[in-house]
mmCIF file of C-alpha atoms and ligand atoms in Angstrom:
data_model
loop_
_atom_site.group_PDB
_atom_site.id
_atom_site.type_symbol
_atom_site.label_atom_id
_atom_site.label_comp_id
_atom_site.label_asym_id
_atom_site.label_seq_id
_atom_site.Cartn_x
_atom_site.Cartn_y
_atom_site.Cartn_z
ATOM 1 C CA MET G 1 -50.515 31.059 14.779
ATOM 2 C CA ASP G 2 -46.939 31.254 13.456
ATOM 3 C CA VAL G 3 -45.167 27.998 12.704
ATOM 4 C CA PRO G 4 -41.520 28.541 11.800
ATOM 5 C CA PHE G 5 -39.761 26.079 9.523
ATOM 6 C CA LEU G 6 -37.182 25.566 12.267
ATOM 7 C CA ASN G 7 -36.936 26.933 15.803
ATOM 8 C CA LEU G 8 -33.496 26.725 17.347
ATOM 9 C CA LYS G 9 -34.365 29.217 20.086
ATOM 10 C CA THR G 10 -36.622 26.772 21.973
ATOM 11 C CA GLN G 11 -33.924 24.134 21.717
ATOM 12 C CA TYR G 12 -31.378 26.545 23.176
ATOM 13 C CA LYS G 13 -33.606 27.260 26.192
ATOM 14 C CA GLN G 14 -33.420 23.555 27.127
ATOM 15 C CA ILE G 15 -29.630 23.521 27.253
ATOM 16 C CA GLU G 16 -28.809 27.078 28.317
ATOM 17 C CA ASN G 17 -27.992 25.985 31.883
ATOM 18 C CA GLU G 18 -25.266 23.709 30.598
ATOM 19 C CA VAL G 19 -24.040 25.836 27.715
ATOM 20 C CA LEU G 20 -23.280 29.023 29.644
ATOM 21 C CA PRO G 21 -20.902 27.431 32.215
ATOM 22 C CA MET G 22 -19.191 25.536 29.366
ATOM 23 C CA LEU G 23 -18.605 28.803 27.499
ATOM 24 C CA THR G 24 -17.321 30.536 30.638
ATOM 25 C CA GLU G 25 -14.904 27.687 31.294
ATOM 26 C CA ALA G 26 -13.631 27.631 27.713
ATOM 27 C CA MET G 27 -13.024 31.381 27.759
ATOM 28 C CA SER G 28 -11.457 31.443 31.227
ATOM 29 C CA ASN G 29 -9.066 28.665 30.201
ATOM 30 C CA ALA G 30 -8.524 30.228 26.774
ATOM 31 C CA ALA G 31 -9.099 26.731 25.339
ATOM 32 C CA PHE G 32 -10.253 27.400 21.814
ATOM 33 C CA ILE G 33 -8.693 24.925 19.395
ATOM 34 C CA GLY G 34 -8.427 21.187 20.042
ATOM 35 C CA GLY G 35 -8.131 19.965 23.630
ATOM 36 C CA PRO G 36 -10.388 17.800 25.783
ATOM 37 C CA GLN G 37 -13.715 19.075 24.404
ATOM 38 C CA VAL G 38 -12.746 18.000 20.875
ATOM 39 C CA THR G 39 -11.306 14.622 21.902
ATOM 40 C CA GLY G 40 -14.313 14.111 24.195
ATOM 41 C CA LEU G 41 -16.724 14.760 21.334
ATOM 42 C CA GLU G 42 -14.764 12.434 19.045
ATOM 43 C CA LYS G 43 -14.972 9.620 21.589
ATOM 44 C CA GLU G 44 -18.673 10.153 22.273
ATOM 45 C CA PHE G 45 -19.715 10.609 18.646
ATOM 46 C CA ALA G 46 -17.778 7.485 17.595
ATOM 47 C CA GLU G 47 -19.631 5.589 20.329
ATOM 48 C CA PHE G 48 -22.945 7.041 19.173
ATOM 49 C CA CYS G 49 -22.230 5.974 15.561
ATOM 50 C CA GLU G 50 -20.868 2.580 16.680
ATOM 51 C CA THR G 51 -17.528 3.156 14.993
ATOM 52 C CA LYS G 52 -13.976 2.959 16.312
ATOM 53 C CA TYR G 53 -12.862 6.424 15.258
ATOM 54 C CA CYS G 54 -14.251 9.904 14.813
ATOM 55 C CA VAL G 55 -12.310 12.856 13.434
ATOM 56 C CA ALA G 56 -13.974 16.189 14.184
ATOM 57 C CA VAL G 57 -13.614 18.766 11.428
ATOM 58 C CA ASN G 58 -14.778 22.227 10.449
ATOM 59 C CA SER G 59 -17.855 21.289 8.365
ATOM 60 C CA GLY G 60 -19.669 18.502 6.584
ATOM 61 C CA THR G 61 -18.011 19.649 3.378
ATOM 62 C CA ASP G 62 -14.566 19.194 4.959
ATOM 63 C CA ALA G 63 -15.674 15.811 6.294
ATOM 64 C CA LEU G 64 -16.494 14.642 2.768
ATOM 65 C CA ARG G 65 -13.415 16.241 1.223
ATOM 66 C CA PHE G 66 -10.983 14.803 3.783
ATOM 67 C CA ALA G 67 -12.576 11.334 3.639
ATOM 68 C CA LEU G 68 -12.225 11.253 -0.162
ATOM 69 C CA ILE G 69 -8.649 12.551 -0.154
ATOM 70 C CA ALA G 70 -7.593 10.245 2.691
ATOM 71 C CA ALA G 71 -9.093 7.313 0.780
ATOM 72 C CA GLY G 72 -6.729 8.176 -2.075
ATOM 73 C CA ILE G 73 -9.330 9.543 -4.467
ATOM 74 C CA GLY G 74 -8.120 12.281 -6.777
ATOM 75 C CA GLN G 75 -7.285 13.343 -10.321
ATOM 76 C CA GLY G 76 -8.692 11.063 -13.007
ATOM 77 C CA ASP G 77 -11.062 9.232 -10.654
ATOM 78 C CA GLU G 78 -14.846 9.101 -10.855
ATOM 79 C CA VAL G 79 -17.193 9.043 -7.887
ATOM 80 C CA ILE G 80 -20.815 7.990 -8.246
ATOM 81 C CA THR G 81 -23.448 10.024 -6.408
ATOM 82 C CA VAL G 82 -26.910 11.562 -6.860
ATOM 83 C CA PRO G 83 -28.052 14.802 -8.479
ATOM 84 C CA ASN G 84 -30.651 15.552 -5.757
ATOM 85 C CA THR G 85 -28.342 16.584 -2.955
ATOM 86 C CA PHE G 86 -26.835 19.726 -1.508
ATOM 87 C CA ILE G 87 -23.956 20.872 -3.722
ATOM 88 C CA ALA G 88 -21.413 20.209 -0.944
ATOM 89 C CA THR G 89 -21.534 16.507 -1.871
ATOM 90 C CA THR G 90 -20.211 17.138 -5.369
ATOM 91 C CA GLU G 91 -18.014 20.092 -4.374
ATOM 92 C CA ALA G 92 -16.104 17.687 -2.138
ATOM 93 C CA ILE G 93 -15.664 15.223 -5.014
ATOM 94 C CA SER G 94 -14.458 17.913 -7.415
ATOM 95 C CA GLN G 95 -12.200 19.533 -4.813
ATOM 96 C CA ALA G 96 -10.592 16.163 -4.121
ATOM 97 C CA GLY G 97 -9.713 16.287 -7.839
ATOM 98 C CA ALA G 98 -12.221 13.671 -9.009
ATOM 99 C CA LYS G 99 -15.326 13.817 -11.210
ATOM 100 C CA PRO G 100 -18.871 13.408 -9.854
ATOM 101 C CA VAL G 101 -20.957 10.944 -11.876
ATOM 102 C CA PHE G 102 -24.701 11.100 -11.335
ATOM 103 C CA VAL G 103 -27.138 8.240 -10.861
ATOM 104 C CA ASP G 104 -30.878 8.885 -10.570
ATOM 105 C CA ILE G 105 -32.910 8.213 -7.441
ATOM 106 C CA LEU G 106 -35.726 5.924 -6.331
ATOM 107 C CA PRO G 107 -39.155 7.545 -6.639
ATOM 108 C CA ASP G 108 -40.282 6.571 -3.120
ATOM 109 C CA THR G 109 -37.277 7.181 -0.819
ATOM 110 C CA TYR G 110 -35.526 9.824 -2.993
ATOM 111 C CA ASN G 111 -32.218 8.018 -2.374
ATOM 112 C CA ILE G 112 -29.826 6.567 -4.968
ATOM 113 C CA ASN G 113 -31.335 3.840 -7.160
ATOM 114 C CA PRO G 114 -28.919 0.892 -6.762
ATOM 115 C CA GLY G 115 -30.309 -0.685 -9.930
ATOM 116 C CA LEU G 116 -28.814 2.159 -11.995
ATOM 117 C CA ILE G 117 -25.332 2.209 -10.475
ATOM 118 C CA GLU G 118 -23.585 -0.519 -12.448
ATOM 119 C CA ALA G 119 -24.307 1.147 -15.794
ATOM 120 C CA LYS G 120 -22.152 4.076 -14.632
ATOM 121 C CA ILE G 121 -19.158 2.034 -13.496
ATOM 122 C CA ASN G 122 -16.061 2.112 -15.710
ATOM 123 C CA LYS G 123 -12.286 1.871 -15.310
ATOM 124 C CA LYS G 124 -12.109 5.309 -13.707
ATOM 125 C CA THR G 125 -14.763 4.653 -11.061
ATOM 126 C CA ARG G 126 -13.253 4.544 -7.578
ATOM 127 C CA ALA G 127 -16.090 5.160 -5.163
ATOM 128 C CA ILE G 128 -19.819 5.317 -4.534
ATOM 129 C CA LEU G 129 -20.992 8.207 -2.385
ATOM 130 C CA PRO G 130 -24.607 7.596 -1.331
ATOM 131 C CA VAL G 131 -26.429 10.453 0.411
ATOM 132 C CA HIS G 132 -28.793 9.525 3.255
ATOM 133 C CA LEU G 133 -31.124 12.282 2.186
ATOM 134 C CA TYR G 134 -33.594 13.925 4.571
ATOM 135 C CA GLY G 135 -32.427 11.545 7.331
ATOM 136 C CA GLN G 136 -33.242 8.190 5.696
ATOM 137 C CA PRO G 137 -30.374 5.808 4.882
ATOM 138 C CA ALA G 138 -29.843 4.753 1.282
ATOM 139 C CA ASP G 139 -30.096 1.033 0.439
ATOM 140 C CA MET G 140 -26.687 0.171 1.844
ATOM 141 C CA ASP G 141 -26.784 -3.628 1.365
ATOM 142 C CA ALA G 142 -27.307 -3.210 -2.369
ATOM 143 C CA ILE G 143 -24.687 -0.444 -2.583
ATOM 144 C CA LEU G 144 -22.059 -2.354 -0.594
ATOM 145 C CA LYS G 145 -22.667 -5.456 -2.706
ATOM 146 C CA ILE G 146 -22.038 -3.558 -5.941
ATOM 147 C CA ALA G 147 -18.998 -1.845 -4.408
ATOM 148 C CA LYS G 148 -17.516 -5.185 -3.371
ATOM 149 C CA MET G 149 -18.074 -6.710 -6.803
ATOM 150 C CA HIS G 150 -16.296 -3.802 -8.525
ATOM 151 C CA ASN G 151 -13.687 -3.128 -5.843
ATOM 152 C CA LEU G 152 -15.019 0.347 -5.060
ATOM 153 C CA ILE G 153 -14.862 2.411 -1.892
ATOM 154 C CA VAL G 154 -18.109 3.544 -0.251
ATOM 155 C CA ILE G 155 -18.218 6.880 1.541
ATOM 156 C CA GLU G 156 -21.518 7.811 3.159
ATOM 157 C CA ASP G 157 -22.838 11.352 3.100
ATOM 158 C CA ALA G 158 -24.659 11.158 6.429
ATOM 159 C CA CYS G 159 -24.777 14.949 6.817
ATOM 160 C CA GLN G 160 -28.561 14.788 7.314
ATOM 161 C CA ALA G 161 -28.748 11.451 9.112
ATOM 162 C CA HIS G 162 -27.303 11.618 12.653
ATOM 163 C CA GLY G 163 -28.597 8.507 14.412
ATOM 164 C CA ALA G 164 -30.592 7.083 11.484
ATOM 165 C CA LEU G 165 -30.713 3.296 11.286
ATOM 166 C CA TYR G 166 -30.312 0.872 8.399
ATOM 167 C CA LYS G 167 -31.330 -2.627 9.519
ATOM 168 C CA GLY G 168 -30.203 -1.679 13.014
ATOM 169 C CA LYS G 169 -26.884 -0.199 11.867
ATOM 170 C CA LYS G 170 -26.071 3.463 12.359
ATOM 171 C CA ALA G 171 -25.883 5.701 9.302
ATOM 172 C CA GLY G 172 -22.237 6.497 8.636
ATOM 173 C CA SER G 173 -20.929 3.220 10.105
ATOM 174 C CA MET G 174 -21.288 0.971 7.058
ATOM 175 C CA GLY G 175 -18.958 2.408 4.436
ATOM 176 C CA LEU G 176 -15.243 3.113 4.664
ATOM 177 C CA ALA G 177 -16.209 6.475 6.166
ATOM 178 C CA GLY G 178 -19.362 8.313 7.204
ATOM 179 C CA CYS G 179 -19.455 12.099 6.929
ATOM 180 C CA PHE G 180 -21.554 14.376 9.120
ATOM 181 C CA SER G 181 -22.381 18.074 9.176
ATOM 182 C CA PHE G 182 -23.014 19.934 12.424
ATOM 183 C CA TYR G 183 -24.396 23.011 10.669
ATOM 184 C CA PRO G 184 -26.740 24.709 13.190
ATOM 185 C CA GLY G 185 -30.004 23.476 11.643
ATOM 186 C CA LYS G 186 -28.948 19.823 11.500
ATOM 187 C CA ASN G 187 -30.417 17.250 13.939
ATOM 188 C CA LEU G 188 -27.144 17.657 15.821
ATOM 189 C CA GLY G 189 -26.080 21.231 15.186
ATOM 190 C CA ALA G 190 -23.295 23.435 16.534
ATOM 191 C CA PHE G 191 -23.461 27.182 17.207
ATOM 192 C CA GLY G 192 -21.531 27.708 13.988
ATOM 193 C CA GLU G 193 -19.788 25.446 11.496
ATOM 194 C CA GLY G 194 -18.811 21.879 12.351
ATOM 195 C CA GLY G 195 -18.546 18.360 11.007
ATOM 196 C CA ALA G 196 -17.067 14.925 11.609
ATOM 197 C CA VAL G 197 -16.003 11.751 9.859
ATOM 198 C CA VAL G 198 -16.500 8.385 11.497
ATOM 199 C CA THR G 199 -14.693 5.226 10.403
ATOM 200 C CA GLN G 200 -13.560 1.790 11.561
ATOM 201 C CA ASP G 201 -10.236 2.285 9.741
ATOM 202 C CA GLU G 202 -7.352 3.524 11.896
ATOM 203 C CA LYS G 203 -5.128 4.494 8.972
ATOM 204 C CA LEU G 204 -7.865 6.570 7.381
ATOM 205 C CA ALA G 205 -8.614 8.290 10.708
ATOM 206 C CA LYS G 206 -4.937 9.210 11.122
ATOM 207 C CA GLN G 207 -4.740 10.542 7.598
ATOM 208 C CA MET G 208 -7.839 12.689 8.095
ATOM 209 C CA SER G 209 -6.507 14.010 11.425
ATOM 210 C CA MET G 210 -3.423 15.188 9.549
ATOM 211 C CA LEU G 211 -5.377 16.670 6.656
ATOM 212 C CA ARG G 212 -7.552 18.809 8.937
ATOM 213 C CA ASP G 213 -4.457 20.238 10.620
ATOM 214 C CA HIS G 214 -2.179 21.372 7.776
ATOM 215 C CA GLY G 215 -0.848 17.860 7.260
ATOM 216 C CA GLN G 216 0.945 17.949 10.607
ATOM 217 C CA GLU G 217 2.085 14.718 12.243
ATOM 218 C CA GLN G 218 3.348 16.815 15.108
ATOM 219 C CA LYS G 219 3.547 20.561 15.491
ATOM 220 C CA TYR G 220 5.417 22.108 12.531
ATOM 221 C CA TYR G 221 6.342 18.710 11.032
ATOM 222 C CA HIS G 222 4.192 18.351 7.900
ATOM 223 C CA ALA G 223 3.883 14.958 6.226
ATOM 224 C CA VAL G 224 1.671 16.381 3.486
ATOM 225 C CA GLU G 225 0.067 19.666 2.533
ATOM 226 C CA GLY G 226 -3.241 19.795 4.360
ATOM 227 C CA TYR G 227 -6.018 22.209 5.248
ATOM 228 C CA ASN G 228 -7.249 24.373 8.072
ATOM 229 C CA GLY G 229 -10.204 22.134 8.853
ATOM 230 C CA ARG G 230 -10.305 21.782 12.615
ATOM 231 C CA LEU G 231 -13.380 21.924 14.815
ATOM 232 C CA ASP G 232 -13.058 24.514 17.556
ATOM 233 C CA ALA G 233 -13.404 23.612 21.230
ATOM 234 C CA ILE G 234 -16.488 25.717 21.916
ATOM 235 C CA GLN G 235 -18.413 24.016 19.097
ATOM 236 C CA ALA G 236 -17.293 20.633 20.429
ATOM 237 C CA GLY G 237 -18.551 21.636 23.880
ATOM 238 C CA VAL G 238 -21.952 22.624 22.471
ATOM 239 C CA LEU G 239 -22.171 19.412 20.459
ATOM 240 C CA ARG G 240 -21.380 17.237 23.500
ATOM 241 C CA ILE G 241 -24.208 18.871 25.433
ATOM 242 C CA LYS G 242 -26.598 18.318 22.526
ATOM 243 C CA LEU G 243 -25.423 14.782 21.727
ATOM 244 C CA LYS G 244 -26.790 13.567 25.083
ATOM 245 C CA ARG G 245 -30.242 14.655 23.931
ATOM 246 C CA LEU G 246 -30.031 13.649 20.274
ATOM 247 C CA LYS G 247 -31.843 10.313 20.615
ATOM 248 C CA ALA G 248 -34.751 11.982 22.457
ATOM 249 C CA TRP G 249 -34.895 14.780 19.885
ATOM 250 C CA ASN G 250 -34.871 12.299 16.992
ATOM 251 C CA ASP G 251 -37.657 10.323 18.711
ATOM 252 C CA ALA G 252 -39.675 13.523 19.090
ATOM 253 C CA ARG G 253 -39.244 14.220 15.365
ATOM 254 C CA ARG G 254 -40.514 10.725 14.572
ATOM 255 C CA LYS G 255 -43.575 11.304 16.772
ATOM 256 C CA ASN G 256 -44.254 14.529 14.885
ATOM 257 C CA VAL G 257 -43.932 12.648 11.601
ATOM 258 C CA ALA G 258 -46.571 10.135 12.716
ATOM 259 C CA ILE G 259 -49.008 12.994 13.403
ATOM 260 C CA TYR G 260 -48.250 14.665 10.046
ATOM 261 C CA ASN G 261 -48.615 11.369 8.138
ATOM 262 C CA GLU G 262 -51.918 10.582 9.798
ATOM 263 C CA LEU G 263 -53.449 14.011 9.158
ATOM 264 C CA LEU G 264 -52.089 14.412 5.630
ATOM 265 C CA SER G 265 -53.225 10.933 4.585
ATOM 266 C CA LYS G 266 -56.773 12.321 4.663
ATOM 267 C CA ILE G 267 -55.982 14.876 1.947
ATOM 268 C CA ASN G 268 -55.869 13.775 -1.700
ATOM 269 C CA GLY G 269 -52.995 15.001 -3.845
ATOM 270 C CA ILE G 270 -50.188 14.794 -1.274
ATOM 271 C CA THR G 271 -47.363 12.278 -1.209
ATOM 272 C CA THR G 272 -45.999 11.852 2.326
ATOM 273 C CA PRO G 273 -42.542 10.377 3.057
ATOM 274 C CA VAL G 274 -42.045 6.624 2.704
ATOM 275 C CA GLU G 275 -39.794 4.789 5.113
ATOM 276 C CA ALA G 276 -38.334 1.770 3.335
ATOM 277 C CA LYS G 277 -38.295 -1.609 5.109
ATOM 278 C CA GLY G 278 -35.602 -1.844 7.768
ATOM 279 C CA MET G 279 -34.979 1.914 7.853
ATOM 280 C CA GLU G 280 -35.392 4.319 10.710
ATOM 281 C CA SER G 281 -35.200 7.854 9.354
ATOM 282 C CA VAL G 282 -34.366 10.750 11.669
ATOM 283 C CA TYR G 283 -36.405 13.125 9.493
ATOM 284 C CA HIS G 284 -33.953 15.962 9.208
ATOM 285 C CA ILE G 285 -36.470 17.137 6.625
ATOM 286 C CA TYR G 286 -40.170 16.262 6.421
ATOM 287 C CA LEU G 287 -40.806 16.458 2.705
ATOM 288 C CA ILE G 288 -44.082 16.149 0.817
ATOM 289 C CA LEU G 289 -44.775 16.154 -2.918
ATOM 290 C CA VAL G 290 -47.617 18.210 -4.410
ATOM 291 C CA ASP G 291 -48.366 19.252 -7.980
ATOM 292 C CA ASP G 292 -48.921 22.949 -7.248
ATOM 293 C CA ARG G 293 -45.945 23.263 -4.955
ATOM 294 C CA ASP G 294 -45.427 26.983 -5.503
ATOM 295 C CA GLY G 295 -49.105 27.698 -4.884
ATOM 296 C CA LEU G 296 -49.134 25.713 -1.645
ATOM 297 C CA GLN G 297 -45.916 27.313 -0.435
ATOM 298 C CA LYS G 298 -47.380 30.765 -1.011
ATOM 299 C CA HIS G 299 -50.625 29.818 0.717
ATOM 300 C CA LEU G 300 -48.750 28.523 3.775
ATOM 301 C CA ALA G 301 -46.560 31.628 3.923
ATOM 302 C CA GLY G 302 -49.763 33.667 4.089
ATOM 303 C CA LYS G 303 -50.784 31.583 7.097
ATOM 304 C CA GLY G 304 -47.516 32.255 8.931
ATOM 305 C CA ILE G 305 -46.090 28.814 8.151
ATOM 306 C CA GLY G 306 -42.442 28.492 7.145
ATOM 307 C CA THR G 307 -41.482 25.942 4.487
ATOM 308 C CA GLY G 308 -38.362 25.088 2.490
ATOM 309 C CA LEU G 309 -37.270 23.559 -0.825
ATOM 310 C CA HIS G 310 -34.662 20.798 -0.549
ATOM 311 C CA TYR G 311 -33.660 21.143 -3.360
ATOM 312 C CA PRO G 312 -35.409 23.074 -6.131
ATOM 313 C CA VAL G 313 -32.833 22.456 -8.902
ATOM 314 C CA PRO G 314 -31.033 19.102 -9.236
ATOM 315 C CA LEU G 315 -27.266 19.479 -9.473
ATOM 316 C CA HIS G 316 -26.975 18.353 -13.106
ATOM 317 C CA LEU G 317 -29.108 21.367 -14.098
ATOM 318 C CA GLN G 318 -27.240 23.906 -11.943
ATOM 319 C CA LYS G 319 -25.267 26.653 -13.671
ATOM 320 C CA ALA G 320 -22.186 25.486 -11.758
ATOM 321 C CA TYR G 321 -22.273 22.215 -13.718
ATOM 322 C CA ALA G 322 -23.244 23.596 -17.116
ATOM 323 C CA ASN G 323 -19.839 22.408 -18.371
ATOM 324 C CA MET G 324 -20.957 18.801 -17.824
ATOM 325 C CA GLY G 325 -23.457 19.263 -20.653
ATOM 326 C CA PHE G 326 -26.538 17.780 -19.038
ATOM 327 C CA LYS G 327 -30.059 18.685 -20.127
ATOM 328 C CA GLU G 328 -33.546 18.366 -18.774
ATOM 329 C CA GLY G 329 -34.674 14.741 -18.959
ATOM 330 C CA ASP G 330 -31.285 13.212 -18.114
ATOM 331 C CA PHE G 331 -32.328 12.282 -14.547
ATOM 332 C CA PRO G 332 -36.123 12.220 -14.777
ATOM 333 C CA VAL G 333 -36.965 11.032 -11.258
ATOM 334 C CA SER G 334 -34.800 13.683 -9.590
ATOM 335 C CA GLU G 335 -36.259 16.341 -11.877
ATOM 336 C CA LYS G 336 -39.869 15.340 -11.268
ATOM 337 C CA VAL G 337 -39.351 15.287 -7.493
ATOM 338 C CA ALA G 338 -37.545 18.662 -7.545
ATOM 339 C CA LYS G 339 -40.548 20.316 -9.200
ATOM 340 C CA ARG G 340 -43.040 18.996 -6.643
ATOM 341 C CA LEU G 341 -41.185 18.912 -3.333
ATOM 342 C CA LEU G 342 -41.976 21.015 -0.293
ATOM 343 C CA SER G 343 -40.422 20.730 3.172
ATOM 344 C CA LEU G 344 -42.805 21.370 6.066
ATOM 345 C CA PRO G 345 -41.834 22.630 9.549
ATOM 346 C CA MET G 346 -39.923 19.893 11.374
ATOM 347 C CA PHE G 347 -38.103 20.025 14.687
ATOM 348 C CA ALA G 348 -38.331 18.191 17.990
ATOM 349 C CA GLU G 349 -40.199 20.928 19.855
ATOM 350 C CA LEU G 350 -42.968 21.316 17.265
ATOM 351 C CA THR G 351 -46.327 20.968 19.079
ATOM 352 C CA LYS G 352 -49.307 18.841 18.084
ATOM 353 C CA GLU G 353 -51.337 22.053 17.755
ATOM 354 C CA GLN G 354 -48.782 23.503 15.355
ATOM 355 C CA ILE G 355 -48.806 20.351 13.205
ATOM 356 C CA GLU G 356 -52.614 20.355 13.213
ATOM 357 C CA TYR G 357 -52.603 23.987 12.129
ATOM 358 C CA VAL G 358 -50.173 23.235 9.264
ATOM 359 C CA CYS G 359 -52.294 20.289 8.091
ATOM 360 C CA GLU G 360 -55.527 22.269 8.443
ATOM 361 C CA SER G 361 -53.990 25.046 6.319
ATOM 362 C CA ILE G 362 -52.906 22.511 3.671
ATOM 363 C CA LYS G 363 -56.416 21.049 3.630
ATOM 364 C CA GLU G 364 -57.841 24.528 3.129
ATOM 365 C CA PHE G 365 -55.565 25.026 0.091
ATOM 366 C CA PHE G 366 -56.809 21.835 -1.528
HETATM 367 C C1 LIG D 1 -26.374 16.193 2.134
HETATM 368 C C2 LIG D 1 -25.380 17.188 2.622
HETATM 369 N N1 LIG D 1 -24.073 17.029 2.310
HETATM 370 C C3 LIG D 1 -23.137 17.891 2.732
HETATM 371 C C4 LIG D 1 -23.447 18.994 3.490
HETATM 372 C C5 LIG D 1 -22.376 19.962 3.858
HETATM 373 O O1 LIG D 1 -22.289 20.231 5.211
HETATM 374 P P1 LIG D 1 -21.716 21.649 5.724
HETATM 375 O O2 LIG D 1 -22.746 22.675 5.416
HETATM 376 O O3 LIG D 1 -21.544 21.426 7.201
HETATM 377 O O4 LIG D 1 -20.440 21.879 5.052
HETATM 378 C C6 LIG D 1 -24.777 19.199 3.860
HETATM 379 C C7 LIG D 1 -25.156 20.347 4.701
HETATM 380 O O5 LIG D 1 -25.857 21.231 4.391
HETATM 381 C C8 LIG D 1 -25.773 18.294 3.395
HETATM 382 O O6 LIG D 1 -27.063 18.476 3.690
#
């Protein structure tokens, strides 16, 4: 049996009947940039996230970058985030002109450890940028409390957490802005690049709308220098078709997680994901920890099972950040997790038989 890490082809089969007419219409009308598909997606995604505004953009990286810039963060500012994230999180901070400042993570949820944040706050600190990693929200009450006490902005990196819940609230709806990626493999993925920022703040939404479109207030009247960061109409059309099914797909992922957890709990030496109290993860990634991670990954590859590493090297130890002068041991929890983590196949259409086969193969390895 082959079990791919991700299978977007089966997902496409479910929506093909709606996608093809949408593509034909877009091409017949030559409606490629902006227009009703984009505004329609913005309305529907804002509703889904329970926010007033949504600004569709070209990627999750643009979402983060525009949110930071629109919030006034730039040169000389510091933004607190985690080292165990995709580099886009810190690229956005640096490209806004600010400096990323790392805080280690909690050993059970792999999200930012709120207890370590205050030690990193100084006069330059302007924002906290928690990442809802693997689909589970960070501890937002604790983060928002610290932010309020120190007059800091909170921008959520919800790029892996479409529809996740924190005490009943949607990921992305709790900070000043919530940033999403619609990269194809995400829980809500386009047929190319895409992203969005959601917010309750009208001024911020307007500013981000300008930034994504060369700083235009109206055509050829530029209030500021901006970017080419628009979402195209075809991607918006695809995303609207998928958004209607997102809740069901997230529920299917959660059902798959229950089967994995149950079967893997019978094997010693595996740490399965922990959902903290009040959280509902959407399991963008189903991640386990094992001591001989490389050995297990190789064994599973031999069995036709696809796996991933999210992420093998924490950002503070990446070559790109060598100039920051960090060394091994600076963020011990992130480092320990990075050495042991392994992402197993996870998508809505995964079958019980496939999960059983993966777990059987893991058991065999042990
Ligand atoms: C946590 C996180 N932040 C940011 C991004 C950037 O999103 P994009 O690839 O759409 O630019 C991603 C996507 O991979 C991500 O997983």
